[in-house]
PDB file of C-alpha atoms in Angstrom:
ATOM      1  CA  MET P1496      92.779  25.902 294.308  1.00  0.00           C
ATOM      2  CA  LEU P1497      89.825  24.181 292.870  1.00  0.00           C
ATOM      3  CA  ASP P1498      90.228  20.799 290.981  1.00  0.00           C
ATOM      4  CA  VAL P1499      87.916  22.132 288.149  1.00  0.00           C
ATOM      5  CA  THR P1500      85.894  25.216 287.520  1.00  0.00           C
ATOM      6  CA  VAL P1501      83.607  26.517 284.674  1.00  0.00           C
ATOM      7  CA  ILE P1502      84.326  29.659 282.791  1.00  0.00           C
ATOM      8  CA  GLU P1503      80.952  31.393 281.843  1.00  0.00           C
ATOM      9  CA  ASP P1504      82.369  34.823 280.980  1.00  0.00           C
ATOM     10  CA  PRO P1505      82.883  35.181 277.095  1.00  0.00           C
ATOM     11  CA  GLU P1506      86.027  37.492 277.789  1.00  0.00           C
ATOM     12  CA  ALA P1507      87.380  35.088 280.185  1.00  0.00           C
ATOM     13  CA  ALA P1508      86.895  32.329 277.870  1.00  0.00           C
ATOM     14  CA  ALA P1509      88.893  34.126 275.114  1.00  0.00           C
ATOM     15  CA  VAL P1510      91.703  34.946 277.460  1.00  0.00           C
ATOM     16  CA  SER P1511      92.004  31.450 278.453  1.00  0.00           C
ATOM     17  CA  LEU P1512      92.007  30.179 274.945  1.00  0.00           C
ATOM     18  CA  ASP P1513      95.153  32.212 274.018  1.00  0.00           C
ATOM     19  CA  PRO P1514      97.906  29.661 273.487  1.00  0.00           C
ATOM     20  CA  ILE P1515     100.505  31.670 275.710  1.00  0.00           C
ATOM     21  CA  ARG P1516      98.048  32.380 278.446  1.00  0.00           C
ATOM     22  CA  ALA P1517      96.845  28.718 278.373  1.00  0.00           C
ATOM     23  CA  ARG P1518     100.518  27.640 278.799  1.00  0.00           C
ATOM     24  CA  LEU P1519     100.926  29.948 281.698  1.00  0.00           C
ATOM     25  CA  LEU P1520      97.834  28.633 283.327  1.00  0.00           C
ATOM     26  CA  ALA P1521      99.132  25.124 283.061  1.00  0.00           C
ATOM     27  CA  GLU P1522     102.449  26.146 284.676  1.00  0.00           C
ATOM     28  CA  LEU P1523     100.505  27.975 287.496  1.00  0.00           C
ATOM     29  CA  ALA P1524      98.395  25.011 288.055  1.00  0.00           C
ATOM     30  CA  ALA P1525     101.509  22.877 288.827  1.00  0.00           C
ATOM     31  CA  GLU P1526     102.835  25.334 291.336  1.00  0.00           C
ATOM     32  CA  PRO P1527     102.911  29.155 292.143  1.00  0.00           C
ATOM     33  CA  ALA P1528     105.507  31.255 290.136  1.00  0.00           C
ATOM     34  CA  SER P1529     106.420  34.899 289.500  1.00  0.00           C
ATOM     35  CA  ALA P1530     106.555  36.415 286.142  1.00  0.00           C
ATOM     36  CA  ALA P1531     110.338  35.933 286.305  1.00  0.00           C
ATOM     37  CA  MET P1532     110.205  32.411 286.967  1.00  0.00           C
ATOM     38  CA  LEU P1533     107.627  31.883 284.203  1.00  0.00           C
ATOM     39  CA  ALA P1534     109.810  33.793 281.668  1.00  0.00           C
ATOM     40  CA  GLY P1535     112.504  31.136 281.959  1.00  0.00           C
ATOM     41  CA  LYS P1536     109.993  28.393 281.613  1.00  0.00           C
ATOM     42  CA  VAL P1537     108.193  29.610 278.622  1.00  0.00           C
ATOM     43  CA  GLY P1538     110.964  31.425 276.871  1.00  0.00           C
ATOM     44  CA  LEU P1539     109.413  34.929 276.825  1.00  0.00           C
ATOM     45  CA  PRO P1540     110.318  38.197 278.371  1.00  0.00           C
ATOM     46  CA  ARG P1541     109.288  38.834 281.951  1.00  0.00           C
ATOM     47  CA  GLN P1542     107.433  42.088 280.786  1.00  0.00           C
ATOM     48  CA  LYS P1543     105.369  39.952 278.313  1.00  0.00           C
ATOM     49  CA  VAL P1544     104.580  37.339 280.870  1.00  0.00           C
ATOM     50  CA  ASN P1545     103.609  39.960 283.355  1.00  0.00           C
ATOM     51  CA  TYR P1546     101.225  41.535 280.790  1.00  0.00           C
ATOM     52  CA  HIS P1547      99.552  38.035 280.253  1.00  0.00           C
ATOM     53  CA  LEU P1548      99.460  37.401 283.970  1.00  0.00           C
ATOM     54  CA  LYS P1549      97.450  40.560 284.407  1.00  0.00           C
ATOM     55  CA  ALA P1550      95.063  39.626 281.919  1.00  0.00           C
ATOM     56  CA  LEU P1551      94.409  36.232 283.542  1.00  0.00           C
ATOM     57  CA  GLU P1552      94.278  37.750 286.818  1.00  0.00           C
ATOM     58  CA  ARG P1553      91.681  40.427 285.730  1.00  0.00           C
ATOM     59  CA  HIS P1554      89.277  37.425 284.638  1.00  0.00           C
ATOM     60  CA  GLY P1555      89.768  35.385 287.842  1.00  0.00           C
ATOM     61  CA  LEU P1556      91.922  32.661 286.213  1.00  0.00           C
ATOM     62  CA  VAL P1557      95.013  33.381 288.374  1.00  0.00           C
ATOM     63  CA  GLU P1558      95.257  34.774 292.052  1.00  0.00           C
ATOM     64  CA  LEU P1559      98.041  36.088 294.398  1.00  0.00           C
ATOM     65  CA  ALA P1560      99.568  33.110 296.180  1.00  0.00           C
ATOM     66  CA  GLY P1561     102.116  35.092 298.129  1.00  0.00           C
ATOM     67  CA  GLU P1562     105.058  37.572 297.740  1.00  0.00           C
ATOM     68  CA  ARG P1563     108.829  37.297 298.096  1.00  0.00           C
ATOM     69  CA  ARG P1564     111.646  39.463 298.189  1.00  0.00           C
ATOM     70  CA  LYS P1565     114.542  39.071 295.611  1.00  0.00           C
ATOM     71  CA  GLY P1566     117.140  41.713 296.118  1.00  0.00           C
ATOM     72  CA  ASN P1567     115.467  45.061 295.999  1.00  0.00           C
ATOM     73  CA  VAL P1568     112.399  43.787 294.240  1.00  0.00           C
ATOM     74  CA  THR P1569     109.182  42.175 295.721  1.00  0.00           C
ATOM     75  CA  GLU P1570     107.889  39.460 293.383  1.00  0.00           C
ATOM     76  CA  ARG P1571     104.289  38.444 293.243  1.00  0.00           C
ATOM     77  CA  LEU P1572     103.727  34.687 293.166  1.00  0.00           C
ATOM     78  CA  MET P1573     100.831  33.770 291.313  1.00  0.00           C
ATOM     79  CA  ARG P1574      98.850  30.450 291.135  1.00  0.00           C
ATOM     80  CA  ALA P1575      96.082  29.300 288.866  1.00  0.00           C
ATOM     81  CA  THR P1576      92.537  29.386 290.623  1.00  0.00           C
ATOM     82  CA  ALA P1577      91.856  25.799 289.401  1.00  0.00           C
ATOM     83  CA  ALA P1578      93.866  22.772 288.317  1.00  0.00           C
ATOM     84  CA  SER P1579      91.612  22.673 284.954  1.00  0.00           C
ATOM     85  CA  TYR P1580      88.864  24.696 283.361  1.00  0.00           C
ATOM     86  CA  VAL P1581      85.816  23.976 281.259  1.00  0.00           C
ATOM     87  CA  ILE P1582      84.209  26.621 279.101  1.00  0.00           C
ATOM     88  CA  SER P1583      80.506  26.870 279.533  1.00  0.00           C
ATOM     89  CA  PRO P1584      78.190  27.177 276.393  1.00  0.00           C
ATOM     90  CA  LEU P1585      77.011  30.353 278.364  1.00  0.00           C
ATOM     91  CA  ALA P1586      80.265  31.771 276.762  1.00  0.00           C
ATOM     92  CA  LEU P1587      78.535  31.506 273.425  1.00  0.00           C
ATOM     93  CA  ALA P1588      75.076  32.164 274.720  1.00  0.00           C
ATOM     94  CA  ALA P1589      73.668  33.123 271.405  1.00  0.00           C
ATOM     95  CA  VAL P1590      74.521  29.881 269.780  1.00  0.00           C
ATOM     96  CA  GLN P1591      74.618  27.337 272.611  1.00  0.00           C
ATOM     97  CA  PRO P1592      73.195  23.978 272.032  1.00  0.00           C
ATOM     98  CA  ASP P1593      69.676  23.255 272.879  1.00  0.00           C
ATOM     99  CA  PRO P1594      68.630  19.744 273.213  1.00  0.00           C
ATOM    100  CA  ASP P1595      65.116  20.356 273.284  1.00  0.00           C
ATOM    101  CA  ARG P1596      65.024  21.471 269.883  1.00  0.00           C
ATOM    102  CA  PHE P1597      65.056  17.853 268.884  1.00  0.00           C
ATOM    103  CA  ARG P1598      65.185  14.493 270.656  1.00  0.00           C
ATOM    104  CA  ASP P1599      67.007  11.462 269.182  1.00  0.00           C
ATOM    105  CA  GLN P1600      68.381   8.973 271.505  1.00  0.00           C
ATOM    106  CA  LEU P1601      70.464   7.577 268.875  1.00  0.00           C
ATOM    107  CA  SER P1602      72.005  10.943 267.574  1.00  0.00           C
ATOM    108  CA  ALA P1603      75.686  11.677 268.672  1.00  0.00           C
ATOM    109  CA  ARG P1604      74.916  15.405 268.154  1.00  0.00           C
ATOM    110  CA  TRP P1605      71.945  15.248 270.519  1.00  0.00           C
ATOM    111  CA  LEU P1606      74.291  13.544 272.996  1.00  0.00           C
ATOM    112  CA  LEU P1607      76.718  16.417 272.595  1.00  0.00           C
ATOM    113  CA  ALA P1608      73.941  19.060 273.101  1.00  0.00           C
ATOM    114  CA  LEU P1609      72.952  17.123 276.302  1.00  0.00           C
ATOM    115  CA  GLY P1610      76.699  17.167 277.561  1.00  0.00           C
ATOM    116  CA  ALA P1611      76.819  20.977 276.720  1.00  0.00           C
ATOM    117  CA  ARG P1612      73.685  21.539 278.767  1.00  0.00           C
ATOM    118  CA  LEU P1613      75.181  19.558 281.616  1.00  0.00           C
ATOM    119  CA  VAL P1614      78.295  21.640 281.597  1.00  0.00           C
ATOM    120  CA  ARG P1615      76.236  24.834 281.576  1.00  0.00           C
ATOM    121  CA  ASP P1616      73.786  23.787 284.277  1.00  0.00           C
ATOM    122  CA  VAL P1617      76.226  22.245 286.615  1.00  0.00           C
ATOM    123  CA  GLY P1618      78.641  25.117 286.119  1.00  0.00           C
ATOM    124  CA  ALA P1619      75.900  27.544 287.040  1.00  0.00           C
ATOM    125  CA  LEU P1620      74.864  25.380 290.014  1.00  0.00           C
ATOM    126  CA  ILE P1621      78.475  25.584 291.385  1.00  0.00           C
ATOM    127  CA  SER P1622      78.839  29.210 291.011  1.00  0.00           C
ATOM    128  CA  GLY P1623      75.477  29.713 292.916  1.00  0.00           C
ATOM    129  CA  ALA P1624      76.300  27.356 295.645  1.00  0.00           C
ATOM    130  CA  ALA P1625      79.721  29.077 295.992  1.00  0.00           C
ATOM    131  CA  ARG P1626      78.166  32.377 296.465  1.00  0.00           C
ATOM    132  CA  ALA P1627      75.712  30.856 298.960  1.00  0.00           C
ATOM    133  CA  ARG P1628      78.458  28.991 300.674  1.00  0.00           C
ATOM    134  CA  LYS P1629      76.326  25.767 300.492  1.00  0.00           C
ATOM    135  CA  ARG P1630      77.068  22.355 299.433  1.00  0.00           C
ATOM    136  CA  LEU P1631      75.925  21.182 296.138  1.00  0.00           C
ATOM    137  CA  ALA P1632      74.227  17.617 296.069  1.00  0.00           C
ATOM    138  CA  THR P1633      75.120  15.797 292.786  1.00  0.00           C
ATOM    139  CA  TYR P1634      75.990  12.224 291.813  1.00  0.00           C
ATOM    140  CA  ALA P1635      77.771  10.851 289.040  1.00  0.00           C
ATOM    141  CA  LEU P1636      78.702   7.234 287.688  1.00  0.00           C
ATOM    142  CA  ASP P1637      81.424   6.437 285.231  1.00  0.00           C
ATOM    143  CA  GLY P1638      82.288   3.158 283.816  1.00  0.00           C
ATOM    144  CA  GLN P1639      83.486   1.393 280.836  1.00  0.00           C
ATOM    145  CA  VAL P1640      82.121  -1.742 279.101  1.00  0.00           C
ATOM    146  CA  ARG P1641      83.309  -3.928 276.163  1.00  0.00           C
ATOM    147  CA  PHE P1642      80.378  -5.293 274.067  1.00  0.00           C
ATOM    148  CA  ALA P1643      81.099  -8.448 272.260  1.00  0.00           C
ATOM    149  CA  SER P1644      78.642  -7.628 269.578  1.00  0.00           C
ATOM    150  CA  ALA P1645      76.292  -4.991 268.470  1.00  0.00           C
ATOM    151  CA  ALA P1646      73.369  -7.149 269.530  1.00  0.00           C
ATOM    152  CA  ASP P1647      74.852  -7.139 272.949  1.00  0.00           C
ATOM    153  CA  ARG P1648      75.138  -3.421 272.884  1.00  0.00           C
ATOM    154  CA  ALA P1649      71.438  -3.051 271.876  1.00  0.00           C
ATOM    155  CA  ALA P1650      70.257  -5.329 274.565  1.00  0.00           C
ATOM    156  CA  PHE P1651      72.395  -3.393 277.185  1.00  0.00           C
ATOM    157  CA  VAL P1652      70.752  -0.150 276.109  1.00  0.00           C
ATOM    158  CA  GLN P1653      67.285  -1.907 276.238  1.00  0.00           C
ATOM    159  CA  GLU P1654      67.918  -2.961 279.754  1.00  0.00           C
ATOM    160  CA  LEU P1655      69.474   0.303 280.814  1.00  0.00           C
ATOM    161  CA  THR P1656      66.549   2.293 279.649  1.00  0.00           C
ATOM    162  CA  ALA P1657      63.910   0.079 281.085  1.00  0.00           C
ATOM    163  CA  GLY P1658      65.770  -0.052 284.625  1.00  0.00           C
ATOM    164  CA  VAL P1659      66.310   3.857 284.782  1.00  0.00           C
ATOM    165  CA  SER P1660      62.841   4.458 283.663  1.00  0.00           C
ATOM    166  CA  ALA P1661      61.336   2.209 286.338  1.00  0.00           C
ATOM    167  CA  LEU P1662      63.456   4.167 288.945  1.00  0.00           C
ATOM    168  CA  ILE P1663      62.087   7.421 287.632  1.00  0.00           C
ATOM    169  CA  ARG P1664      58.459   6.051 287.808  1.00  0.00           C
ATOM    170  CA  LYS P1665      59.236   4.687 291.319  1.00  0.00           C
ATOM    171  CA  TYR P1666      60.721   7.958 293.083  1.00  0.00           C
ATOM    172  CA  ASP P1667      59.207  10.687 290.920  1.00  0.00           C
ATOM    173  CA  ALA P1668      56.813  12.739 293.198  1.00  0.00           C
ATOM    174  CA  PRO P1669      55.538  15.717 290.939  1.00  0.00           C
ATOM    175  CA  GLY P1670      52.996  16.681 293.761  1.00  0.00           C
ATOM    176  CA  ALA P1671      55.713  16.993 296.585  1.00  0.00           C
ATOM    177  CA  GLU P1672      55.530  20.704 297.755  1.00  0.00           C
ATOM    178  CA  ASP P1673      58.929  20.519 299.530  1.00  0.00           C
ATOM    179  CA  GLY P1674      60.409  18.427 296.612  1.00  0.00           C
ATOM    180  CA  ARG P1675      63.171  19.724 294.224  1.00  0.00           C
ATOM    181  CA  ASP P1676      63.400  18.702 290.533  1.00  0.00           C
ATOM    182  CA  HIS P1677      66.486  16.803 289.405  1.00  0.00           C
ATOM    183  CA  ARG P1678      67.750  16.142 285.751  1.00  0.00           C
ATOM    184  CA  ILE P1679      68.977  12.595 284.796  1.00  0.00           C
ATOM    185  CA  VAL P1680      71.474  12.223 282.040  1.00  0.00           C
ATOM    186  CA  VAL P1681      72.709   8.806 280.966  1.00  0.00           C
ATOM    187  CA  ALA P1682      75.053   8.433 278.148  1.00  0.00           C
ATOM    188  CA  LEU P1683      76.608   5.599 276.267  1.00  0.00           C
ATOM    189  CA  HIS P1684      79.278   6.131 273.504  1.00  0.00           C
ATOM    190  CA  PRO P1685      82.641   4.543 272.191  1.00  0.00           C
ATOM    191  CA  THR P1686      85.588   5.407 274.151  1.00  0.00           C
ATOM    192  CA  VAL P1687      88.181   8.025 272.704  1.00  0.00           C
ATOM    193  CA  LYS P1688      91.906   7.845 273.268  1.00  0.00           C
ATOM    194  CA  ASP P1689      93.189  10.922 275.036  1.00  0.00           C
ATOM    195  CA  GLN P1690      94.970  13.240 272.852  1.00  0.00           C
ATOM    196  CA  GLN P1691      96.452  16.449 274.471  1.00  0.00           C
ATOM    197  CA  PRO P1692      98.629  18.608 272.060  1.00  0.00           C
ATOM    198  CA  THR P1693     101.053  20.985 273.499  1.00  0.00           C
ATOM    199  CA  PRO P1694     100.199  24.440 272.394  1.00  0.00           C
ATOM    200  CA  ALA P1695     102.888  26.328 270.472  1.00  0.00           C
ATOM    201  CA  LEU P1696     103.814  29.651 271.699  1.00  0.00           C
ATOM    202  CA  ASP P1697     103.823  32.798 269.506  1.00  0.00           C
ATOM    203  CA  GLN P1698     106.860  34.869 270.610  1.00  0.00           C
TER     204      GLN P1698
END
């Protein structure tokens, strides 16, 4: 099971967003289970759970983990293909954000467009690397800082911009024939409290 994977297909995205199927994915990310076992957990008939599992399996969101005999019946134990999922902007390709349409370093919406492009591009790179059975070279830095004042925040942004820009100028080699282009995204935003509501099931 992968830690996180990106959903690029529109139909798979629609399947994953169904509240019942999202709940089943959450259960199967925790541990493998059969339709009968899940029925008791989510309060739905086994036949209905099996219907939803088949839809999830068709789109690669769950997979067979094993089988077990229970009386005269062989139960299929299913598991989620990842512990968590991210939906790529490719699932809404016609209206996906394009940060190149405008550039405003102080715009939260431009930051959102950059984040969407990051999900799209890294998701596509992960898929390509998996098909080629190659390792993908990436790096990420995540931190948190409390500013004493707006002036300190502005000074931090100025120093950060100068420092990163200097590194880019130092290492950028546009004429290197064997080089490979890399994208750098640096973001700063207020922290948000985690809120993860439990989806309601429609029986």
